[in-house]
């Protein structure tokens, strides 16, 4: 046994481990998700030419492409704390949207390297759910947003899942992903909390609207792009972690995933709700 010298406790980092990992499969899943849901999630979001737009937590650039396409002429600054993700994002956006005006910065969301009121608009998608302290992050975003500038936040909520054929075993494997994200300090149910989070952070004119995905065999693109390649793929990615944590057995996991996949078969249906919020930085 190795003996270690006790250390003085420190304040826990506000960041969490990204529960889905950084594999090539995850990068593809993020791309499938962004492409499948672009019309649903980006509808109504467009920034004027010349406006300064900050995208926080750009990851591999999956959302950046659609942000740039919706706002030609906007000056986008995309930040992420992962240098590897930024490298992928730069290459992806250069390929998919070569005319986009995007600059890239490695940055800590909780200590952004920008001056007060530097941006006209801020966009963040699927980021707050992975933070221990989303309220603190929102306070930092408010700092760099000019008075009267807008913030757009999009988050999911795994508690909104409804599918047919229903299955207790399928709900259990979804619950394991929710548990693992919570254990890492995140919150897979954050979508329902956006209004109080934004209001408590001092934003005004907060408006939250559900964006619902419903897929059945009459919508094959959504069945493939969302039910299979986005949601089920996300749940499948945490199998090893769920097993290592003792949350499930191989037999129970396989049964739950098999039941969940039935929602993507003929006769199956799948429903999920995202929440899109807009808010304004208050005037002094």
PDB file of C-alpha atoms in Angstrom:
ATOM      1  CA  UNK A   1       0.000   0.000   0.000  1.00  0.00           C
ATOM      2  CA  UNK A   2       1.267   3.454  -0.906  1.00  0.00           C
ATOM      3  CA  UNK A   3       1.005   6.132   1.761  1.00  0.00           C
ATOM      4  CA  UNK A   4       0.232   9.664   0.615  1.00  0.00           C
ATOM      5  CA  UNK A   5       0.507  12.910   2.496  1.00  0.00           C
ATOM      6  CA  UNK A   6      -2.898  14.526   3.104  1.00  0.00           C
ATOM      7  CA  UNK A   7      -3.471  17.700   1.168  1.00  0.00           C
ATOM      8  CA  UNK A   8      -5.580  20.711   1.959  1.00  0.00           C
ATOM      9  CA  UNK A   9      -9.010  20.361   0.334  1.00  0.00           C
ATOM     10  CA  UNK A  10      -9.531  22.630  -2.644  1.00  0.00           C
ATOM     11  CA  UNK A  11     -12.652  24.002  -4.238  1.00  0.00           C
ATOM     12  CA  UNK A  12     -13.976  21.443  -6.736  1.00  0.00           C
ATOM     13  CA  UNK A  13     -13.432  22.399 -10.359  1.00  0.00           C
ATOM     14  CA  UNK A  14     -16.596  23.771 -11.963  1.00  0.00           C
ATOM     15  CA  UNK A  15     -15.868  21.619 -15.004  1.00  0.00           C
ATOM     16  CA  UNK A  16     -16.859  17.972 -15.276  1.00  0.00           C
ATOM     17  CA  UNK A  17     -15.552  15.087 -17.319  1.00  0.00           C
ATOM     18  CA  UNK A  18     -17.405  14.918 -20.646  1.00  0.00           C
ATOM     19  CA  UNK A  19     -19.415  11.782 -19.961  1.00  0.00           C
ATOM     20  CA  UNK A  20     -19.723  10.868 -23.663  1.00  0.00           C
ATOM     21  CA  UNK A  21     -15.961  10.909 -24.281  1.00  0.00           C
ATOM     22  CA  UNK A  22     -13.914  12.253 -27.193  1.00  0.00           C
ATOM     23  CA  UNK A  23     -13.820   9.267 -29.530  1.00  0.00           C
ATOM     24  CA  UNK A  24     -14.221   9.486 -33.316  1.00  0.00           C
ATOM     25  CA  UNK A  25     -17.596   7.809 -32.828  1.00  0.00           C
ATOM     26  CA  UNK A  26     -18.679  10.631 -30.533  1.00  0.00           C
ATOM     27  CA  UNK A  27     -17.539  13.227 -33.064  1.00  0.00           C
ATOM     28  CA  UNK A  28     -19.675  11.507 -35.708  1.00  0.00           C
ATOM     29  CA  UNK A  29     -22.623  11.364 -33.313  1.00  0.00           C
ATOM     30  CA  UNK A  30     -22.369  15.089 -32.663  1.00  0.00           C
ATOM     31  CA  UNK A  31     -22.313  15.747 -36.395  1.00  0.00           C
ATOM     32  CA  UNK A  32     -25.329  13.507 -37.010  1.00  0.00           C
ATOM     33  CA  UNK A  33     -27.193  15.226 -34.197  1.00  0.00           C
ATOM     34  CA  UNK A  34     -26.413  18.735 -35.442  1.00  0.00           C
ATOM     35  CA  UNK A  35     -27.315  17.962 -39.059  1.00  0.00           C
ATOM     36  CA  UNK A  36     -30.525  16.139 -38.179  1.00  0.00           C
ATOM     37  CA  UNK A  37     -31.753  18.831 -35.795  1.00  0.00           C
ATOM     38  CA  UNK A  38     -30.457  21.958 -37.566  1.00  0.00           C
ATOM     39  CA  UNK A  39     -33.862  23.134 -38.787  1.00  0.00           C
ATOM     40  CA  UNK A  40     -35.456  22.474 -35.407  1.00  0.00           C
ATOM     41  CA  UNK A  41     -32.816  23.986 -33.142  1.00  0.00           C
ATOM     42  CA  UNK A  42     -31.439  26.845 -35.248  1.00  0.00           C
ATOM     43  CA  UNK A  43     -34.761  28.138 -36.563  1.00  0.00           C
ATOM     44  CA  UNK A  44     -35.193  31.729 -35.438  1.00  0.00           C
ATOM     45  CA  UNK A  45     -31.494  32.229 -34.671  1.00  0.00           C
ATOM     46  CA  UNK A  46     -29.761  34.575 -37.111  1.00  0.00           C
ATOM     47  CA  UNK A  47     -27.316  37.368 -36.385  1.00  0.00           C
ATOM     48  CA  UNK A  48     -26.763  40.426 -38.596  1.00  0.00           C
ATOM     49  CA  UNK A  49     -23.619  40.879 -40.682  1.00  0.00           C
ATOM     50  CA  UNK A  50     -20.809  42.428 -38.714  1.00  0.00           C
ATOM     51  CA  UNK A  51     -22.207  41.464 -35.333  1.00  0.00           C
ATOM     52  CA  UNK A  52     -19.826  39.918 -32.821  1.00  0.00           C
ATOM     53  CA  UNK A  53     -21.039  36.446 -31.854  1.00  0.00           C
ATOM     54  CA  UNK A  54     -19.461  34.199 -29.208  1.00  0.00           C
ATOM     55  CA  UNK A  55     -20.081  30.460 -29.402  1.00  0.00           C
ATOM     56  CA  UNK A  56     -19.174  28.867 -26.091  1.00  0.00           C
ATOM     57  CA  UNK A  57     -18.212  25.189 -25.982  1.00  0.00           C
ATOM     58  CA  UNK A  58     -18.032  24.734 -29.749  1.00  0.00           C
ATOM     59  CA  UNK A  59     -16.644  21.194 -29.445  1.00  0.00           C
ATOM     60  CA  UNK A  60     -15.888  19.689 -32.843  1.00  0.00           C
ATOM     61  CA  UNK A  61     -17.748  22.463 -34.697  1.00  0.00           C
ATOM     62  CA  UNK A  62     -20.950  20.522 -35.329  1.00  0.00           C
ATOM     63  CA  UNK A  63     -23.160  23.459 -34.316  1.00  0.00           C
ATOM     64  CA  UNK A  64     -20.713  26.121 -35.545  1.00  0.00           C
ATOM     65  CA  UNK A  65     -21.369  25.146 -39.160  1.00  0.00           C
ATOM     66  CA  UNK A  66     -25.094  25.742 -38.829  1.00  0.00           C
ATOM     67  CA  UNK A  67     -24.566  28.898 -36.814  1.00  0.00           C
ATOM     68  CA  UNK A  68     -22.388  30.304 -39.605  1.00  0.00           C
ATOM     69  CA  UNK A  69     -24.814  29.248 -42.337  1.00  0.00           C
ATOM     70  CA  UNK A  70     -27.704  30.957 -40.540  1.00  0.00           C
ATOM     71  CA  UNK A  71     -25.746  34.186 -40.038  1.00  0.00           C
ATOM     72  CA  UNK A  72     -23.608  34.932 -43.092  1.00  0.00           C
ATOM     73  CA  UNK A  73     -21.427  37.945 -42.411  1.00  0.00           C
ATOM     74  CA  UNK A  74     -21.507  37.600 -38.631  1.00  0.00           C
ATOM     75  CA  UNK A  75     -18.106  37.520 -36.938  1.00  0.00           C
ATOM     76  CA  UNK A  76     -18.087  34.341 -34.880  1.00  0.00           C
ATOM     77  CA  UNK A  77     -15.612  33.628 -32.103  1.00  0.00           C
ATOM     78  CA  UNK A  78     -15.731  29.946 -31.111  1.00  0.00           C
ATOM     79  CA  UNK A  79     -14.167  28.770 -27.862  1.00  0.00           C
ATOM     80  CA  UNK A  80     -13.612  25.411 -26.225  1.00  0.00           C
ATOM     81  CA  UNK A  81     -11.237  24.209 -23.525  1.00  0.00           C
ATOM     82  CA  UNK A  82     -10.182  21.186 -25.595  1.00  0.00           C
ATOM     83  CA  UNK A  83      -7.384  21.981 -28.052  1.00  0.00           C
ATOM     84  CA  UNK A  84      -8.052  18.679 -29.827  1.00  0.00           C
ATOM     85  CA  UNK A  85     -11.720  19.583 -30.342  1.00  0.00           C
ATOM     86  CA  UNK A  86     -10.767  23.010 -31.675  1.00  0.00           C
ATOM     87  CA  UNK A  87      -8.439  21.435 -34.218  1.00  0.00           C
ATOM     88  CA  UNK A  88     -11.253  19.184 -35.421  1.00  0.00           C
ATOM     89  CA  UNK A  89     -13.703  22.081 -35.432  1.00  0.00           C
ATOM     90  CA  UNK A  90     -11.451  24.311 -37.514  1.00  0.00           C
ATOM     91  CA  UNK A  91     -10.990  21.604 -40.145  1.00  0.00           C
ATOM     92  CA  UNK A  92     -14.685  20.700 -40.186  1.00  0.00           C
ATOM     93  CA  UNK A  93     -15.936  24.272 -40.575  1.00  0.00           C
ATOM     94  CA  UNK A  94     -13.305  25.040 -43.223  1.00  0.00           C
ATOM     95  CA  UNK A  95     -14.595  22.077 -45.220  1.00  0.00           C
ATOM     96  CA  UNK A  96     -18.326  22.591 -44.683  1.00  0.00           C
ATOM     97  CA  UNK A  97     -18.600  26.392 -44.605  1.00  0.00           C
ATOM     98  CA  UNK A  98     -15.427  27.841 -46.137  1.00  0.00           C
ATOM     99  CA  UNK A  99     -16.846  31.383 -46.304  1.00  0.00           C
ATOM    100  CA  UNK A 100     -17.614  31.500 -42.572  1.00  0.00           C
ATOM    101  CA  UNK A 101     -15.893  34.214 -40.535  1.00  0.00           C
ATOM    102  CA  UNK A 102     -14.828  32.180 -37.502  1.00  0.00           C
ATOM    103  CA  UNK A 103     -11.887  32.614 -35.167  1.00  0.00           C
ATOM    104  CA  UNK A 104     -10.942  29.956 -32.639  1.00  0.00           C
ATOM    105  CA  UNK A 105      -9.749  30.289 -29.058  1.00  0.00           C
ATOM    106  CA  UNK A 106      -8.868  27.735 -26.384  1.00  0.00           C
ATOM    107  CA  UNK A 107     -10.594  29.142 -23.318  1.00  0.00           C
ATOM    108  CA  UNK A 108     -12.039  28.311 -19.938  1.00  0.00           C
ATOM    109  CA  UNK A 109     -15.729  29.149 -19.858  1.00  0.00           C
ATOM    110  CA  UNK A 110     -15.387  30.334 -16.273  1.00  0.00           C
ATOM    111  CA  UNK A 111     -12.528  32.721 -17.096  1.00  0.00           C
ATOM    112  CA  UNK A 112     -13.055  33.919 -20.642  1.00  0.00           C
ATOM    113  CA  UNK A 113     -10.137  35.897 -22.135  1.00  0.00           C
ATOM    114  CA  UNK A 114     -12.378  38.738 -23.303  1.00  0.00           C
ATOM    115  CA  UNK A 115     -13.159  42.210 -22.045  1.00  0.00           C
ATOM    116  CA  UNK A 116     -16.471  43.226 -20.521  1.00  0.00           C
ATOM    117  CA  UNK A 117     -19.320  43.750 -23.006  1.00  0.00           C
ATOM    118  CA  UNK A 118     -17.191  42.551 -25.949  1.00  0.00           C
ATOM    119  CA  UNK A 119     -19.931  40.596 -27.766  1.00  0.00           C
ATOM    120  CA  UNK A 120     -23.297  41.463 -29.279  1.00  0.00           C
ATOM    121  CA  UNK A 121     -24.653  37.922 -29.043  1.00  0.00           C
ATOM    122  CA  UNK A 122     -23.738  34.627 -27.356  1.00  0.00           C
ATOM    123  CA  UNK A 123     -24.793  31.151 -28.474  1.00  0.00           C
ATOM    124  CA  UNK A 124     -24.285  27.967 -26.483  1.00  0.00           C
ATOM    125  CA  UNK A 125     -25.717  24.520 -27.180  1.00  0.00           C
ATOM    126  CA  UNK A 126     -25.484  21.388 -24.993  1.00  0.00           C
ATOM    127  CA  UNK A 127     -22.859  22.945 -22.718  1.00  0.00           C
ATOM    128  CA  UNK A 128     -24.473  23.934 -19.402  1.00  0.00           C
ATOM    129  CA  UNK A 129     -25.579  20.347 -18.783  1.00  0.00           C
ATOM    130  CA  UNK A 130     -21.919  19.355 -18.405  1.00  0.00           C
ATOM    131  CA  UNK A 131     -20.998  21.953 -15.764  1.00  0.00           C
ATOM    132  CA  UNK A 132     -21.039  21.705 -11.992  1.00  0.00           C
ATOM    133  CA  UNK A 133     -21.992  25.366 -11.661  1.00  0.00           C
ATOM    134  CA  UNK A 134     -24.021  26.572 -14.662  1.00  0.00           C
ATOM    135  CA  UNK A 135     -25.073  29.690 -12.752  1.00  0.00           C
ATOM    136  CA  UNK A 136     -21.460  30.784 -12.419  1.00  0.00           C
ATOM    137  CA  UNK A 137     -20.917  30.146 -16.130  1.00  0.00           C
ATOM    138  CA  UNK A 138     -23.927  32.282 -17.003  1.00  0.00           C
ATOM    139  CA  UNK A 139     -22.554  35.098 -14.863  1.00  0.00           C
ATOM    140  CA  UNK A 140     -19.333  35.016 -16.895  1.00  0.00           C
ATOM    141  CA  UNK A 141     -21.305  35.029 -20.146  1.00  0.00           C
ATOM    142  CA  UNK A 142     -23.253  38.042 -18.947  1.00  0.00           C
ATOM    143  CA  UNK A 143     -19.975  39.824 -18.232  1.00  0.00           C
ATOM    144  CA  UNK A 144     -18.742  39.587 -21.819  1.00  0.00           C
ATOM    145  CA  UNK A 145     -22.140  40.350 -23.375  1.00  0.00           C
ATOM    146  CA  UNK A 146     -22.932  43.998 -24.073  1.00  0.00           C
ATOM    147  CA  UNK A 147     -25.991  45.553 -22.414  1.00  0.00           C
ATOM    148  CA  UNK A 148     -28.950  44.795 -24.651  1.00  0.00           C
ATOM    149  CA  UNK A 149     -27.114  41.865 -26.257  1.00  0.00           C
ATOM    150  CA  UNK A 150     -28.790  38.481 -26.539  1.00  0.00           C
ATOM    151  CA  UNK A 151     -27.976  35.051 -25.178  1.00  0.00           C
ATOM    152  CA  UNK A 152     -29.306  31.861 -26.777  1.00  0.00           C
ATOM    153  CA  UNK A 153     -29.065  28.589 -24.853  1.00  0.00           C
ATOM    154  CA  UNK A 154     -30.170  25.149 -26.038  1.00  0.00           C
ATOM    155  CA  UNK A 155     -30.296  22.140 -23.724  1.00  0.00           C
ATOM    156  CA  UNK A 156     -31.881  18.720 -23.713  1.00  0.00           C
ATOM    157  CA  UNK A 157     -33.766  16.912 -20.959  1.00  0.00           C
ATOM    158  CA  UNK A 158     -33.502  13.127 -20.810  1.00  0.00           C
ATOM    159  CA  UNK A 159     -36.534  13.023 -18.531  1.00  0.00           C
ATOM    160  CA  UNK A 160     -38.669  14.017 -21.523  1.00  0.00           C
ATOM    161  CA  UNK A 161     -38.115  10.725 -23.354  1.00  0.00           C
ATOM    162  CA  UNK A 162     -41.279   8.871 -24.367  1.00  0.00           C
ATOM    163  CA  UNK A 163     -41.208   5.873 -26.682  1.00  0.00           C
ATOM    164  CA  UNK A 164     -43.197   2.901 -27.912  1.00  0.00           C
ATOM    165  CA  UNK A 165     -43.045   0.008 -27.287  1.00  0.00           C
ATOM    166  CA  UNK A 166     -42.498   1.113 -23.709  1.00  0.00           C
ATOM    167  CA  UNK A 167     -40.000  -0.856 -21.625  1.00  0.00           C
ATOM    168  CA  UNK A 168     -38.852  -0.674 -18.029  1.00  0.00           C
ATOM    169  CA  UNK A 169     -35.497  -2.139 -19.090  1.00  0.00           C
ATOM    170  CA  UNK A 170     -34.978   0.551 -21.732  1.00  0.00           C
ATOM    171  CA  UNK A 171     -35.775   3.275 -19.197  1.00  0.00           C
ATOM    172  CA  UNK A 172     -33.187   1.727 -16.890  1.00  0.00           C
ATOM    173  CA  UNK A 173     -30.320   2.091 -19.390  1.00  0.00           C
ATOM    174  CA  UNK A 174     -31.329   5.715 -20.004  1.00  0.00           C
ATOM    175  CA  UNK A 175     -31.326   6.167 -16.235  1.00  0.00           C
ATOM    176  CA  UNK A 176     -27.762   4.860 -16.060  1.00  0.00           C
ATOM    177  CA  UNK A 177     -26.602   7.612 -18.432  1.00  0.00           C
ATOM    178  CA  UNK A 178     -28.420  10.224 -16.341  1.00  0.00           C
ATOM    179  CA  UNK A 179     -26.799   8.822 -13.185  1.00  0.00           C
ATOM    180  CA  UNK A 180     -23.296   8.810 -14.661  1.00  0.00           C
ATOM    181  CA  UNK A 181     -23.623  12.393 -15.861  1.00  0.00           C
ATOM    182  CA  UNK A 182     -24.866  13.453 -12.438  1.00  0.00           C
ATOM    183  CA  UNK A 183     -22.024  11.596 -10.714  1.00  0.00           C
ATOM    184  CA  UNK A 184     -19.588  13.528 -12.906  1.00  0.00           C
ATOM    185  CA  UNK A 185     -21.170  16.800 -11.779  1.00  0.00           C
ATOM    186  CA  UNK A 186     -23.448  17.417 -14.764  1.00  0.00           C
ATOM    187  CA  UNK A 187     -27.198  17.376 -15.230  1.00  0.00           C
ATOM    188  CA  UNK A 188     -28.905  15.533 -18.097  1.00  0.00           C
ATOM    189  CA  UNK A 189     -32.235  17.055 -16.985  1.00  0.00           C
ATOM    190  CA  UNK A 190     -31.090  20.659 -17.232  1.00  0.00           C
ATOM    191  CA  UNK A 191     -33.475  21.760 -19.981  1.00  0.00           C
ATOM    192  CA  UNK A 192     -36.368  22.162 -17.550  1.00  0.00           C
ATOM    193  CA  UNK A 193     -34.270  24.517 -15.395  1.00  0.00           C
ATOM    194  CA  UNK A 194     -33.302  27.116 -17.991  1.00  0.00           C
ATOM    195  CA  UNK A 195     -35.773  29.825 -17.001  1.00  0.00           C
ATOM    196  CA  UNK A 196     -34.781  30.000 -13.317  1.00  0.00           C
ATOM    197  CA  UNK A 197     -31.082  29.656 -14.161  1.00  0.00           C
ATOM    198  CA  UNK A 198     -31.146  32.580 -16.589  1.00  0.00           C
ATOM    199  CA  UNK A 199     -33.323  34.746 -14.384  1.00  0.00           C
ATOM    200  CA  UNK A 200     -31.174  34.098 -11.321  1.00  0.00           C
ATOM    201  CA  UNK A 201     -28.072  35.003 -13.358  1.00  0.00           C
ATOM    202  CA  UNK A 202     -29.539  38.467 -13.917  1.00  0.00           C
ATOM    203  CA  UNK A 203     -30.732  38.186 -17.516  1.00  0.00           C
ATOM    204  CA  UNK A 204     -33.984  39.830 -18.561  1.00  0.00           C
ATOM    205  CA  UNK A 205     -36.675  39.022 -21.139  1.00  0.00           C
ATOM    206  CA  UNK A 206     -36.110  35.314 -20.587  1.00  0.00           C
ATOM    207  CA  UNK A 207     -38.178  33.168 -22.938  1.00  0.00           C
ATOM    208  CA  UNK A 208     -37.981  29.371 -23.028  1.00  0.00           C
ATOM    209  CA  UNK A 209     -39.677  27.316 -25.717  1.00  0.00           C
ATOM    210  CA  UNK A 210     -39.750  23.537 -26.146  1.00  0.00           C
ATOM    211  CA  UNK A 211     -38.434  22.099 -29.407  1.00  0.00           C
ATOM    212  CA  UNK A 212     -39.894  18.631 -29.765  1.00  0.00           C
ATOM    213  CA  UNK A 213     -38.547  15.765 -31.838  1.00  0.00           C
ATOM    214  CA  UNK A 214     -40.994  13.032 -32.753  1.00  0.00           C
ATOM    215  CA  UNK A 215     -39.920  10.146 -34.969  1.00  0.00           C
ATOM    216  CA  UNK A 216     -41.777   7.193 -36.454  1.00  0.00           C
ATOM    217  CA  UNK A 217     -41.595   5.270 -39.732  1.00  0.00           C
ATOM    218  CA  UNK A 218     -43.272   8.137 -41.597  1.00  0.00           C
ATOM    219  CA  UNK A 219     -40.184  10.233 -40.732  1.00  0.00           C
ATOM    220  CA  UNK A 220     -37.311   7.896 -41.636  1.00  0.00           C
ATOM    221  CA  UNK A 221     -34.665  10.646 -41.590  1.00  0.00           C
ATOM    222  CA  UNK A 222     -35.462  11.415 -37.948  1.00  0.00           C
ATOM    223  CA  UNK A 223     -35.619   7.731 -37.019  1.00  0.00           C
ATOM    224  CA  UNK A 224     -32.136   7.196 -38.418  1.00  0.00           C
ATOM    225  CA  UNK A 225     -30.538  10.559 -37.621  1.00  0.00           C
ATOM    226  CA  UNK A 226     -32.002  11.120 -34.186  1.00  0.00           C
ATOM    227  CA  UNK A 227     -33.448   7.959 -32.631  1.00  0.00           C
ATOM    228  CA  UNK A 228     -30.637   5.665 -33.787  1.00  0.00           C
ATOM    229  CA  UNK A 229     -27.568   7.818 -34.441  1.00  0.00           C
ATOM    230  CA  UNK A 230     -28.072  10.483 -31.811  1.00  0.00           C
ATOM    231  CA  UNK A 231     -29.996   9.231 -28.791  1.00  0.00           C
ATOM    232  CA  UNK A 232     -29.461   5.471 -28.803  1.00  0.00           C
ATOM    233  CA  UNK A 233     -25.820   5.945 -29.819  1.00  0.00           C
ATOM    234  CA  UNK A 234     -25.361   8.304 -26.855  1.00  0.00           C
ATOM    235  CA  UNK A 235     -26.793   5.764 -24.414  1.00  0.00           C
ATOM    236  CA  UNK A 236     -24.742   2.926 -25.917  1.00  0.00           C
ATOM    237  CA  UNK A 237     -21.544   4.949 -25.444  1.00  0.00           C
ATOM    238  CA  UNK A 238     -21.729   4.730 -21.637  1.00  0.00           C
ATOM    239  CA  UNK A 239     -22.040   0.924 -21.465  1.00  0.00           C
ATOM    240  CA  UNK A 240     -18.532   0.303 -20.125  1.00  0.00           C
ATOM    241  CA  UNK A 241     -18.813   3.077 -17.541  1.00  0.00           C
ATOM    242  CA  UNK A 242     -22.183   1.789 -16.361  1.00  0.00           C
ATOM    243  CA  UNK A 243     -20.756  -1.723 -16.002  1.00  0.00           C
ATOM    244  CA  UNK A 244     -17.648  -0.449 -14.192  1.00  0.00           C
ATOM    245  CA  UNK A 245     -19.808   1.527 -11.767  1.00  0.00           C
ATOM    246  CA  UNK A 246     -21.834  -1.568 -10.943  1.00  0.00           C
ATOM    247  CA  UNK A 247     -25.052  -0.017 -12.208  1.00  0.00           C
ATOM    248  CA  UNK A 248     -25.987  -2.944 -14.418  1.00  0.00           C
ATOM    249  CA  UNK A 249     -25.020  -6.373 -15.672  1.00  0.00           C
ATOM    250  CA  UNK A 250     -24.194  -7.270 -19.246  1.00  0.00           C
ATOM    251  CA  UNK A 251     -27.453  -9.175 -19.584  1.00  0.00           C
ATOM    252  CA  UNK A 252     -29.591  -6.345 -18.223  1.00  0.00           C
ATOM    253  CA  UNK A 253     -27.770  -3.751 -20.336  1.00  0.00           C
ATOM    254  CA  UNK A 254     -28.192  -5.780 -23.521  1.00  0.00           C
ATOM    255  CA  UNK A 255     -31.876  -6.296 -22.836  1.00  0.00           C
ATOM    256  CA  UNK A 256     -32.438  -2.593 -22.190  1.00  0.00           C
ATOM    257  CA  UNK A 257     -30.632  -1.525 -25.361  1.00  0.00           C
ATOM    258  CA  UNK A 258     -32.470  -4.135 -27.416  1.00  0.00           C
ATOM    259  CA  UNK A 259     -35.787  -2.812 -26.103  1.00  0.00           C
ATOM    260  CA  UNK A 260     -34.758   0.780 -26.788  1.00  0.00           C
ATOM    261  CA  UNK A 261     -33.844  -0.082 -30.370  1.00  0.00           C
ATOM    262  CA  UNK A 262     -37.407  -1.309 -30.934  1.00  0.00           C
ATOM    263  CA  UNK A 263     -38.472   2.352 -30.864  1.00  0.00           C
ATOM    264  CA  UNK A 264     -36.566   2.753 -34.160  1.00  0.00           C
ATOM    265  CA  UNK A 265     -38.162  -0.279 -35.812  1.00  0.00           C
ATOM    266  CA  UNK A 266     -41.335  -0.275 -37.887  1.00  0.00           C
ATOM    267  CA  UNK A 267     -44.204   0.362 -35.503  1.00  0.00           C
ATOM    268  CA  UNK A 268     -41.959   2.074 -32.979  1.00  0.00           C
ATOM    269  CA  UNK A 269     -42.108   5.749 -31.997  1.00  0.00           C
ATOM    270  CA  UNK A 270     -39.748   8.090 -30.176  1.00  0.00           C
ATOM    271  CA  UNK A 271     -40.240  11.517 -28.600  1.00  0.00           C
ATOM    272  CA  UNK A 272     -37.732  13.916 -27.007  1.00  0.00           C
ATOM    273  CA  UNK A 273     -37.928  17.560 -25.953  1.00  0.00           C
ATOM    274  CA  UNK A 274     -35.176  20.130 -26.207  1.00  0.00           C
ATOM    275  CA  UNK A 275     -35.504  23.542 -24.598  1.00  0.00           C
ATOM    276  CA  UNK A 276     -34.331  26.693 -26.365  1.00  0.00           C
ATOM    277  CA  UNK A 277     -34.013  29.841 -24.289  1.00  0.00           C
ATOM    278  CA  UNK A 278     -33.303  33.420 -25.264  1.00  0.00           C
ATOM    279  CA  UNK A 279     -32.461  36.204 -22.849  1.00  0.00           C
ATOM    280  CA  UNK A 280     -31.126  39.766 -22.839  1.00  0.00           C
ATOM    281  CA  UNK A 281     -28.250  41.311 -20.917  1.00  0.00           C
ATOM    282  CA  UNK A 282     -29.808  44.108 -18.875  1.00  0.00           C
ATOM    283  CA  UNK A 283     -29.085  47.761 -19.528  1.00  0.00           C
ATOM    284  CA  UNK A 284     -27.001  49.412 -16.799  1.00  0.00           C
TER     285      UNK A 284
END
